[in-house]
């Protein structure tokens, strides 16, 4: 065992990166723990910066990990020595990313920047197109839709919310606050949020009951700098964090994990103090301008806020607090009822199973996250929805499956909103 524990140090030092990477020759493996000791050992890898792009606490369920060419021999020795079941998912991650970008460039040539009128589910959109789209909705539906500038990213990209109402002019309604695009590489997240906006605005007649007593405040893109960075080329595709530079041991490392940057049990277990790690919590809580925007929105809405819902990928999960401890909130049964309703609606409609429960009990401790902070700030229900993975990496569902995923997501969100209306 000492030999393999020692190998962890080698793995972790090699896994922490400070900049964009050439993923040529990188492999992706599924690793399946069969006992608690194996699960704990695998989790330690992720805690220290090893890039687990999909992680499960449940025994017999696979976690997905990236292995560099330099790590390969040691990794194989490790899983063999610990008798951890594993399988190769992708033999060359770099080639997969290159293929995805070639396809995206072709799509952009065929469909130039837009944002006017309804957006299709046939491709992923830029931050500029997303902002153009919600601005256009406000122009076309002035009695029901309001767009507001709520801040700016580190690189000075505008952050805007769209508030969707039923147009009756009543003030003081209860609020559902929805956001997406926390982690840069999770392109399906803002795509799903855009579909929610479309359903509430363009398909108003079908969904008017969701707006009778509730206003929906939606921030479609929390981390535009990181999101735009992932679209600059193959080396940046797997970027997760924001883009503000931080100095570490004389080296500049970019960004913090915005979902570890909230000032509620900040920088505790599940977050890293290493600025080059993917789960870096930041030099201080709310060091990132993007998380300040989310914080201020939460507090401004907390007197009316009933549900905070944040969209991520990937993993087929509906998670609620707490993420910093295995303890449960006082009203955990309410949270469980909402989450289970969403999961059951999706399973009934498509057959896909979502696991639901508290973040720590379903996955692992991850302190400083937005869902914990939203609950702490006063929202009765706070849920992270992790959408399914697809594509050669998991974070790259092909454009041909966007419609499938976003419509399925809406089925779950609509069911949760209806349950919320029934309860509150």
Short mmCIF file of C-alpha atoms in Angstrom, two decimals:
data_model
loop_
_atom_site.label_atom_id
_atom_site.label_comp_id
_atom_site.label_asym_id
_atom_site.label_seq_id
_atom_site.Cartn_x
_atom_site.Cartn_y
_atom_site.Cartn_z
CA UNK A 1 0.00 0.00 0.00
CA UNK A 2 2.84 2.44 0.76
CA UNK A 3 4.06 2.11 -2.82
CA UNK A 4 0.69 3.10 -4.21
CA UNK A 5 0.21 5.94 -1.75
CA UNK A 6 3.58 7.22 -2.89
CA UNK A 7 2.41 7.04 -6.46
CA UNK A 8 -0.41 9.39 -5.57
CA UNK A 9 2.10 12.18 -5.06
CA UNK A 10 3.53 11.55 -8.52
CA UNK A 11 0.07 11.49 -10.04
CA UNK A 12 -1.08 14.62 -8.33
CA UNK A 13 1.93 16.73 -9.16
CA UNK A 14 1.63 15.74 -12.80
CA UNK A 15 -2.11 16.34 -12.90
CA UNK A 16 -2.12 19.94 -11.68
CA UNK A 17 -1.88 22.31 -14.61
CA UNK A 18 -1.39 26.05 -14.82
CA UNK A 19 -2.39 26.73 -18.39
CA UNK A 20 -4.03 25.30 -21.49
CA UNK A 21 -2.97 21.81 -22.49
CA UNK A 22 -2.34 19.83 -25.62
CA UNK A 23 -4.39 16.70 -24.95
CA UNK A 24 -2.82 14.66 -27.73
CA UNK A 25 -2.35 11.14 -26.39
CA UNK A 26 -4.35 11.76 -23.22
CA UNK A 27 -6.68 8.91 -22.33
CA UNK A 28 -9.98 8.78 -20.49
CA UNK A 29 -10.74 5.86 -18.18
CA UNK A 30 -13.73 4.73 -16.21
CA UNK A 31 -12.73 3.46 -12.76
CA UNK A 32 -15.24 1.56 -10.64
CA UNK A 33 -14.64 1.18 -6.90
CA UNK A 34 -15.97 -2.01 -5.36
CA UNK A 35 -15.38 -1.05 -1.74
CA UNK A 36 -15.11 2.03 0.46
CA UNK A 37 -11.30 1.98 0.57
CA UNK A 38 -11.05 2.07 -3.21
CA UNK A 39 -13.60 4.86 -3.39
CA UNK A 40 -11.69 6.90 -0.83
CA UNK A 41 -8.39 6.42 -2.64
CA UNK A 42 -9.88 7.50 -5.94
CA UNK A 43 -11.51 10.52 -4.33
CA UNK A 44 -8.15 11.62 -2.93
CA UNK A 45 -6.86 11.90 -6.48
CA UNK A 46 -9.58 14.36 -7.38
CA UNK A 47 -9.15 16.30 -4.15
CA UNK A 48 -5.54 17.04 -5.01
CA UNK A 49 -6.09 18.13 -8.61
CA UNK A 50 -6.30 14.94 -10.67
CA UNK A 51 -8.95 15.66 -13.27
CA UNK A 52 -11.98 13.51 -12.55
CA UNK A 53 -14.47 14.70 -15.13
CA UNK A 54 -17.18 12.50 -13.67
CA UNK A 55 -17.17 11.23 -10.10
CA UNK A 56 -19.56 9.04 -8.17
CA UNK A 57 -19.57 8.10 -4.51
CA UNK A 58 -21.73 5.05 -5.14
CA UNK A 59 -19.96 1.70 -5.13
CA UNK A 60 -20.20 -0.07 -8.43
CA UNK A 61 -20.77 3.20 -10.29
CA UNK A 62 -18.00 4.49 -12.58
CA UNK A 63 -15.96 7.63 -12.08
CA UNK A 64 -14.21 9.05 -15.13
CA UNK A 65 -10.63 10.29 -15.07
CA UNK A 66 -8.16 11.81 -17.54
CA UNK A 67 -4.72 10.15 -17.73
CA UNK A 68 -1.81 11.88 -19.45
CA UNK A 69 0.85 9.95 -21.42
CA UNK A 70 3.32 10.64 -18.60
CA UNK A 71 0.95 9.14 -16.03
CA UNK A 72 -0.09 6.11 -18.01
CA UNK A 73 2.41 3.53 -16.75
CA UNK A 74 1.99 4.52 -13.12
CA UNK A 75 -1.80 4.65 -13.48
CA UNK A 76 -1.92 1.13 -14.86
CA UNK A 77 0.29 -0.10 -12.02
CA UNK A 78 -1.93 1.68 -9.52
CA UNK A 79 -5.28 0.29 -10.65
CA UNK A 80 -3.78 -3.17 -11.06
CA UNK A 81 -2.19 -3.07 -7.62
CA UNK A 82 -5.35 -1.82 -5.94
CA UNK A 83 -7.49 -4.19 -8.05
CA UNK A 84 -9.72 -1.33 -9.20
CA UNK A 85 -11.93 -2.22 -12.13
CA UNK A 86 -11.23 0.09 -15.05
CA UNK A 87 -11.92 0.47 -18.74
CA UNK A 88 -10.56 2.68 -21.50
CA UNK A 89 -13.24 5.09 -22.72
CA UNK A 90 -11.22 7.30 -25.06
CA UNK A 91 -7.72 6.38 -26.32
CA UNK A 92 -6.88 9.88 -27.60
CA UNK A 93 -8.69 12.81 -26.06
CA UNK A 94 -6.77 15.33 -28.16
CA UNK A 95 -7.99 13.80 -31.41
CA UNK A 96 -11.57 13.91 -30.15
CA UNK A 97 -11.30 17.59 -29.24
CA UNK A 98 -9.72 18.41 -32.62
CA UNK A 99 -12.57 16.65 -34.42
CA UNK A 100 -15.15 18.55 -32.37
CA UNK A 101 -13.56 21.89 -33.22
CA UNK A 102 -13.40 21.10 -36.92
CA UNK A 103 -17.13 20.39 -36.86
CA UNK A 104 -17.81 23.57 -34.88
CA UNK A 105 -15.88 25.74 -37.34
CA UNK A 106 -17.96 24.33 -40.18
CA UNK A 107 -21.15 25.09 -38.26
CA UNK A 108 -20.04 28.67 -37.65
CA UNK A 109 -19.34 29.15 -41.35
CA UNK A 110 -22.81 27.90 -42.21
CA UNK A 111 -24.53 29.85 -39.42
CA UNK A 112 -23.00 33.27 -38.66
CA UNK A 113 -23.48 35.14 -35.37
CA UNK A 114 -27.15 35.62 -34.63
CA UNK A 115 -29.36 36.33 -31.65
CA UNK A 116 -32.50 37.71 -33.28
CA UNK A 117 -35.61 35.56 -33.13
CA UNK A 118 -35.80 32.08 -31.64
CA UNK A 119 -32.57 30.15 -31.25
CA UNK A 120 -32.50 26.61 -32.56
CA UNK A 121 -31.09 23.65 -30.67
CA UNK A 122 -28.82 22.78 -33.58
CA UNK A 123 -25.59 24.25 -32.22
CA UNK A 124 -23.92 25.87 -29.22
CA UNK A 125 -24.00 29.67 -29.07
CA UNK A 126 -21.43 32.27 -28.07
CA UNK A 127 -21.85 34.61 -25.13
CA UNK A 128 -22.52 37.46 -27.54
CA UNK A 129 -25.30 35.52 -29.23
CA UNK A 130 -26.86 34.65 -25.87
CA UNK A 131 -26.88 38.29 -24.79
CA UNK A 132 -28.30 39.35 -28.17
CA UNK A 133 -31.04 36.78 -27.79
CA UNK A 134 -32.28 37.87 -24.37
CA UNK A 135 -32.10 41.53 -25.41
CA UNK A 136 -34.23 40.67 -28.43
CA UNK A 137 -36.78 38.90 -26.23
CA UNK A 138 -37.08 42.03 -24.08
CA UNK A 139 -37.75 44.07 -27.24
CA UNK A 140 -40.33 41.60 -28.55
CA UNK A 141 -42.15 40.91 -25.26
CA UNK A 142 -41.82 44.18 -23.31
CA UNK A 143 -44.76 43.50 -21.00
CA UNK A 144 -43.45 40.12 -19.85
CA UNK A 145 -39.66 40.17 -20.18
CA UNK A 146 -37.10 42.42 -18.51
CA UNK A 147 -33.34 42.33 -19.06
CA UNK A 148 -30.95 43.93 -16.61
CA UNK A 149 -27.18 44.34 -16.53
CA UNK A 150 -26.04 42.89 -13.20
CA UNK A 151 -22.25 43.04 -13.53
CA UNK A 152 -19.16 42.37 -15.55
CA UNK A 153 -16.71 39.50 -15.75
CA UNK A 154 -12.99 39.90 -15.09
CA UNK A 155 -12.40 40.39 -18.83
CA UNK A 156 -15.27 42.91 -18.93
CA UNK A 157 -17.94 40.79 -20.58
CA UNK A 158 -21.41 41.86 -19.58
CA UNK A 159 -23.50 39.69 -17.26
CA UNK A 160 -27.24 40.10 -17.72
CA UNK A 161 -30.32 38.56 -16.15
CA UNK A 162 -33.62 38.03 -17.89
CA UNK A 163 -36.72 38.20 -15.71
CA UNK A 164 -39.74 36.41 -17.13
CA UNK A 165 -43.21 37.29 -15.80
CA UNK A 166 -46.80 36.74 -16.94
CA UNK A 167 -47.24 40.45 -17.62
CA UNK A 168 -49.95 41.10 -15.02
CA UNK A 169 -47.89 43.86 -13.42
CA UNK A 170 -48.14 42.44 -9.91
CA UNK A 171 -45.08 43.06 -7.73
CA UNK A 172 -43.65 41.03 -4.90
CA UNK A 173 -44.20 37.62 -6.46
CA UNK A 174 -42.21 34.61 -5.35
CA UNK A 175 -39.03 33.94 -7.34
CA UNK A 176 -37.28 31.02 -8.97
CA UNK A 177 -33.66 31.98 -9.62
CA UNK A 178 -31.95 29.90 -12.32
CA UNK A 179 -28.40 30.09 -13.62
CA UNK A 180 -26.04 28.23 -15.93
CA UNK A 181 -22.53 28.32 -17.31
CA UNK A 182 -20.62 28.14 -14.03
CA UNK A 183 -17.97 25.82 -15.40
CA UNK A 184 -16.55 26.83 -18.75
CA UNK A 185 -16.35 23.42 -20.42
CA UNK A 186 -19.98 22.48 -19.65
CA UNK A 187 -21.46 23.85 -22.88
CA UNK A 188 -24.75 21.99 -22.50
CA UNK A 189 -25.54 24.02 -19.35
CA UNK A 190 -26.23 27.41 -20.98
CA UNK A 191 -27.90 25.57 -23.87
CA UNK A 192 -30.37 24.06 -21.39
CA UNK A 193 -30.97 27.42 -19.72
CA UNK A 194 -31.69 29.02 -23.10
CA UNK A 195 -34.30 26.34 -23.72
CA UNK A 196 -35.97 27.11 -20.38
CA UNK A 197 -36.13 30.77 -21.39
CA UNK A 198 -37.63 29.80 -24.73
CA UNK A 199 -40.33 27.70 -23.09
CA UNK A 200 -41.30 30.38 -20.57
CA UNK A 201 -41.38 33.21 -23.13
CA UNK A 202 -42.08 31.80 -26.58
CA UNK A 203 -44.29 28.96 -25.29
CA UNK A 204 -46.06 31.11 -22.72
CA UNK A 205 -49.56 29.68 -23.22
CA UNK A 206 -48.36 26.17 -22.40
CA UNK A 207 -46.48 27.31 -19.29
CA UNK A 208 -48.50 30.25 -17.98
CA UNK A 209 -49.30 28.36 -14.76
CA UNK A 210 -45.59 28.47 -13.89
CA UNK A 211 -45.72 32.28 -13.95
CA UNK A 212 -49.00 32.98 -12.17
CA UNK A 213 -47.49 33.39 -8.71
CA UNK A 214 -43.79 33.26 -9.61
CA UNK A 215 -41.31 35.39 -11.50
CA UNK A 216 -38.31 33.60 -13.00
CA UNK A 217 -34.98 35.43 -12.77
CA UNK A 218 -32.42 33.77 -15.03
CA UNK A 219 -28.68 34.35 -15.42
CA UNK A 220 -27.84 32.24 -18.48
CA UNK A 221 -24.06 32.65 -18.29
CA UNK A 222 -22.18 32.99 -14.99
CA UNK A 223 -18.66 32.52 -16.38
CA UNK A 224 -18.49 34.09 -19.87
CA UNK A 225 -14.71 34.49 -19.84
CA UNK A 226 -14.10 30.81 -19.26
CA UNK A 227 -16.85 29.79 -21.68
CA UNK A 228 -15.46 31.96 -24.47
CA UNK A 229 -11.95 30.70 -23.71
CA UNK A 230 -13.03 27.10 -24.27
CA UNK A 231 -14.11 28.09 -27.78
CA UNK A 232 -10.75 29.57 -28.81
CA UNK A 233 -9.12 26.29 -29.77
CA UNK A 234 -8.41 22.68 -28.92
CA UNK A 235 -5.95 23.48 -26.12
CA UNK A 236 -8.59 25.38 -24.15
CA UNK A 237 -11.59 23.07 -24.59
CA UNK A 238 -11.38 21.46 -21.14
CA UNK A 239 -10.98 24.74 -19.23
CA UNK A 240 -13.20 24.80 -16.14
CA UNK A 241 -12.46 27.96 -14.16
CA UNK A 242 -12.75 31.73 -14.52
CA UNK A 243 -9.89 33.67 -16.14
CA UNK A 244 -8.58 36.08 -13.52
CA UNK A 245 -4.81 35.50 -13.09
CA UNK A 246 -3.39 34.44 -9.73
CA UNK A 247 0.29 34.18 -8.81
CA UNK A 248 1.56 30.95 -7.27
CA UNK A 249 5.24 30.25 -6.52
CA UNK A 250 6.27 32.84 -9.11
CA UNK A 251 4.00 31.29 -11.73
CA UNK A 252 0.79 32.78 -13.11
CA UNK A 253 -2.17 30.45 -12.90
CA UNK A 254 -5.50 31.54 -14.33
CA UNK A 255 -8.89 31.46 -12.75
CA UNK A 256 -10.66 30.03 -9.74
CA UNK A 257 -13.41 27.45 -9.59
CA UNK A 258 -16.48 29.69 -9.26
CA UNK A 259 -18.34 26.84 -7.59
CA UNK A 260 -15.83 26.76 -4.73
CA UNK A 261 -15.59 30.55 -4.31
CA UNK A 262 -18.66 31.25 -2.18
CA UNK A 263 -18.29 32.46 1.39
CA UNK A 264 -20.00 29.60 3.15
CA UNK A 265 -17.47 27.13 4.53
CA UNK A 266 -15.11 28.53 1.92
CA UNK A 267 -11.90 26.59 1.15
CA UNK A 268 -12.80 23.62 3.28
CA UNK A 269 -12.88 20.02 2.12
CA UNK A 270 -13.47 19.51 -1.59
CA UNK A 271 -11.69 22.72 -2.59
CA UNK A 272 -8.02 23.41 -3.30
CA UNK A 273 -5.76 26.23 -2.15
CA UNK A 274 -3.47 25.63 -5.16
CA UNK A 275 -4.17 28.33 -7.81
CA UNK A 276 -3.23 25.89 -10.57
CA UNK A 277 -5.79 23.27 -9.54
CA UNK A 278 -9.17 22.97 -11.21
CA UNK A 279 -10.96 23.22 -7.85
CA UNK A 280 -8.99 26.28 -6.65
CA UNK A 281 -11.22 28.16 -4.21
CA UNK A 282 -9.61 31.53 -4.98
CA UNK A 283 -7.31 33.64 -2.79
CA UNK A 284 -10.37 34.78 -0.81
CA UNK A 285 -14.06 34.04 -0.85
CA UNK A 286 -15.76 36.02 -3.60
CA UNK A 287 -12.44 36.88 -5.21
CA UNK A 288 -14.08 36.45 -8.62
CA UNK A 289 -16.35 39.21 -9.96
CA UNK A 290 -18.65 36.58 -11.43
CA UNK A 291 -19.44 34.99 -8.07
CA UNK A 292 -20.00 38.43 -6.55
CA UNK A 293 -22.74 38.93 -9.14
CA UNK A 294 -24.44 35.66 -8.17
CA UNK A 295 -24.08 36.47 -4.46
CA UNK A 296 -25.64 39.90 -4.85
CA UNK A 297 -28.49 38.51 -6.90
CA UNK A 298 -29.21 35.91 -4.25
CA UNK A 299 -29.36 38.48 -1.49
CA UNK A 300 -31.46 40.89 -3.54
CA UNK A 301 -33.98 38.11 -4.20
CA UNK A 302 -33.84 36.26 -0.89
CA UNK A 303 -36.97 37.86 0.58
CA UNK A 304 -38.97 36.43 -2.35
CA UNK A 305 -36.70 33.58 -3.39
CA UNK A 306 -38.22 30.12 -3.10
CA UNK A 307 -35.93 28.04 -5.34
CA UNK A 308 -32.38 28.47 -6.57
CA UNK A 309 -31.53 26.08 -9.40
CA UNK A 310 -28.08 25.88 -11.00
CA UNK A 311 -27.41 23.81 -14.13
CA UNK A 312 -24.16 21.85 -14.55
CA UNK A 313 -22.86 18.75 -16.33
CA UNK A 314 -22.33 15.97 -16.19
CA UNK A 315 -23.66 13.05 -14.20
CA UNK A 316 -27.47 12.61 -14.08
CA UNK A 317 -27.83 14.10 -10.59
CA UNK A 318 -30.24 16.32 -8.71
CA UNK A 319 -28.32 17.48 -5.66
CA UNK A 320 -29.30 19.59 -2.68
CA UNK A 321 -27.49 20.87 0.46
CA UNK A 322 -25.40 20.33 2.22
CA UNK A 323 -22.25 20.05 0.16
CA UNK A 324 -19.88 20.93 3.01
CA UNK A 325 -21.09 18.28 5.48
CA UNK A 326 -23.02 15.03 5.48
CA UNK A 327 -25.58 16.63 7.80
CA UNK A 328 -28.95 17.46 6.24
CA UNK A 329 -30.85 20.77 6.34
CA UNK A 330 -33.91 21.06 8.56
CA UNK A 331 -36.31 20.95 5.62
CA UNK A 332 -34.42 18.28 3.70
CA UNK A 333 -37.67 16.42 3.08
CA UNK A 334 -38.97 19.39 1.08
CA UNK A 335 -35.76 19.49 -0.96
CA UNK A 336 -35.95 15.75 -1.49
CA UNK A 337 -39.57 15.98 -2.60
CA UNK A 338 -38.75 18.59 -5.25
CA UNK A 339 -35.64 16.76 -6.50
CA UNK A 340 -37.38 13.38 -6.61
CA UNK A 341 -40.27 14.89 -8.57
CA UNK A 342 -37.84 16.10 -11.22
CA UNK A 343 -36.09 12.74 -11.38
CA UNK A 344 -39.35 10.81 -11.65
CA UNK A 345 -40.68 13.08 -14.41
CA UNK A 346 -37.55 12.55 -16.50
CA UNK A 347 -37.59 8.79 -15.97
CA UNK A 348 -41.25 8.60 -16.91
CA UNK A 349 -40.72 10.65 -20.09
CA UNK A 350 -37.40 9.30 -21.38
CA UNK A 351 -36.35 6.38 -19.21
CA UNK A 352 -33.20 8.14 -18.06
CA UNK A 353 -32.47 7.76 -14.36
CA UNK A 354 -31.30 10.68 -12.23
CA UNK A 355 -29.84 10.06 -8.79
CA UNK A 356 -31.07 12.59 -6.23
CA UNK A 357 -30.06 13.45 -2.67
CA UNK A 358 -27.73 15.69 -0.71
CA UNK A 359 -24.50 16.54 -2.50
CA UNK A 360 -22.27 14.97 0.12
CA UNK A 361 -24.23 11.74 0.42
CA UNK A 362 -24.57 11.18 -3.32
CA UNK A 363 -21.14 12.47 -4.35
CA UNK A 364 -18.54 13.97 -2.03
CA UNK A 365 -17.93 17.00 0.14
CA UNK A 366 -17.49 20.15 -1.95
CA UNK A 367 -17.43 23.25 0.24
CA UNK A 368 -17.96 26.80 -1.00
CA UNK A 369 -20.52 25.94 -3.68
CA UNK A 370 -23.36 28.12 -4.91
CA UNK A 371 -26.19 25.74 -3.95
CA UNK A 372 -25.11 25.71 -0.31
CA UNK A 373 -24.81 29.50 -0.37
CA UNK A 374 -28.22 29.93 -1.99
CA UNK A 375 -29.83 27.88 0.77
CA UNK A 376 -27.84 29.78 3.38
CA UNK A 377 -28.96 33.09 1.80
CA UNK A 378 -32.61 32.21 2.32
CA UNK A 379 -33.94 30.19 -0.61
CA UNK A 380 -36.26 27.44 0.64
CA UNK A 381 -35.06 25.00 -2.00
CA UNK A 382 -31.60 24.95 -3.58
CA UNK A 383 -30.70 22.37 -6.20
CA UNK A 384 -27.81 21.59 -8.53
CA UNK A 385 -28.90 19.74 -11.65
CA UNK A 386 -26.10 17.78 -13.32
CA UNK A 387 -27.10 16.96 -16.89
CA UNK A 388 -26.12 13.73 -18.66
CA UNK A 389 -22.75 13.33 -20.32
CA UNK A 390 -22.24 12.43 -23.94
CA UNK A 391 -19.68 12.62 -26.70
CA UNK A 392 -16.15 11.30 -26.67
CA UNK A 393 -15.25 13.28 -23.53
CA UNK A 394 -18.53 13.61 -21.69
CA UNK A 395 -18.58 17.40 -21.77
CA UNK A 396 -19.13 17.47 -25.51
CA UNK A 397 -22.60 16.19 -26.37
CA UNK A 398 -22.76 16.33 -30.18
CA UNK A 399 -25.01 19.03 -31.59
CA UNK A 400 -27.32 16.30 -32.81
CA UNK A 401 -28.17 15.53 -29.17
CA UNK A 402 -28.62 19.07 -27.85
CA UNK A 403 -32.37 18.99 -28.46
CA UNK A 404 -32.71 15.64 -26.69
CA UNK A 405 -30.87 16.84 -23.61
CA UNK A 406 -32.44 20.29 -23.27
CA UNK A 407 -36.00 19.06 -23.77
CA UNK A 408 -35.41 16.35 -21.19
CA UNK A 409 -33.97 18.92 -18.79
CA UNK A 410 -37.03 21.10 -19.23
CA UNK A 411 -39.28 18.15 -18.36
CA UNK A 412 -37.48 17.85 -15.02
CA UNK A 413 -37.38 21.58 -14.32
CA UNK A 414 -41.04 22.06 -15.17
CA UNK A 415 -42.02 19.17 -12.86
CA UNK A 416 -39.91 20.61 -10.03
CA UNK A 417 -41.47 24.05 -10.52
CA UNK A 418 -44.96 22.54 -10.40
CA UNK A 419 -44.08 20.70 -7.19
CA UNK A 420 -42.71 23.94 -5.75
CA UNK A 421 -45.96 25.77 -6.57
CA UNK A 422 -47.89 23.00 -4.82
CA UNK A 423 -45.69 23.22 -1.72
CA UNK A 424 -45.14 26.97 -1.45
#
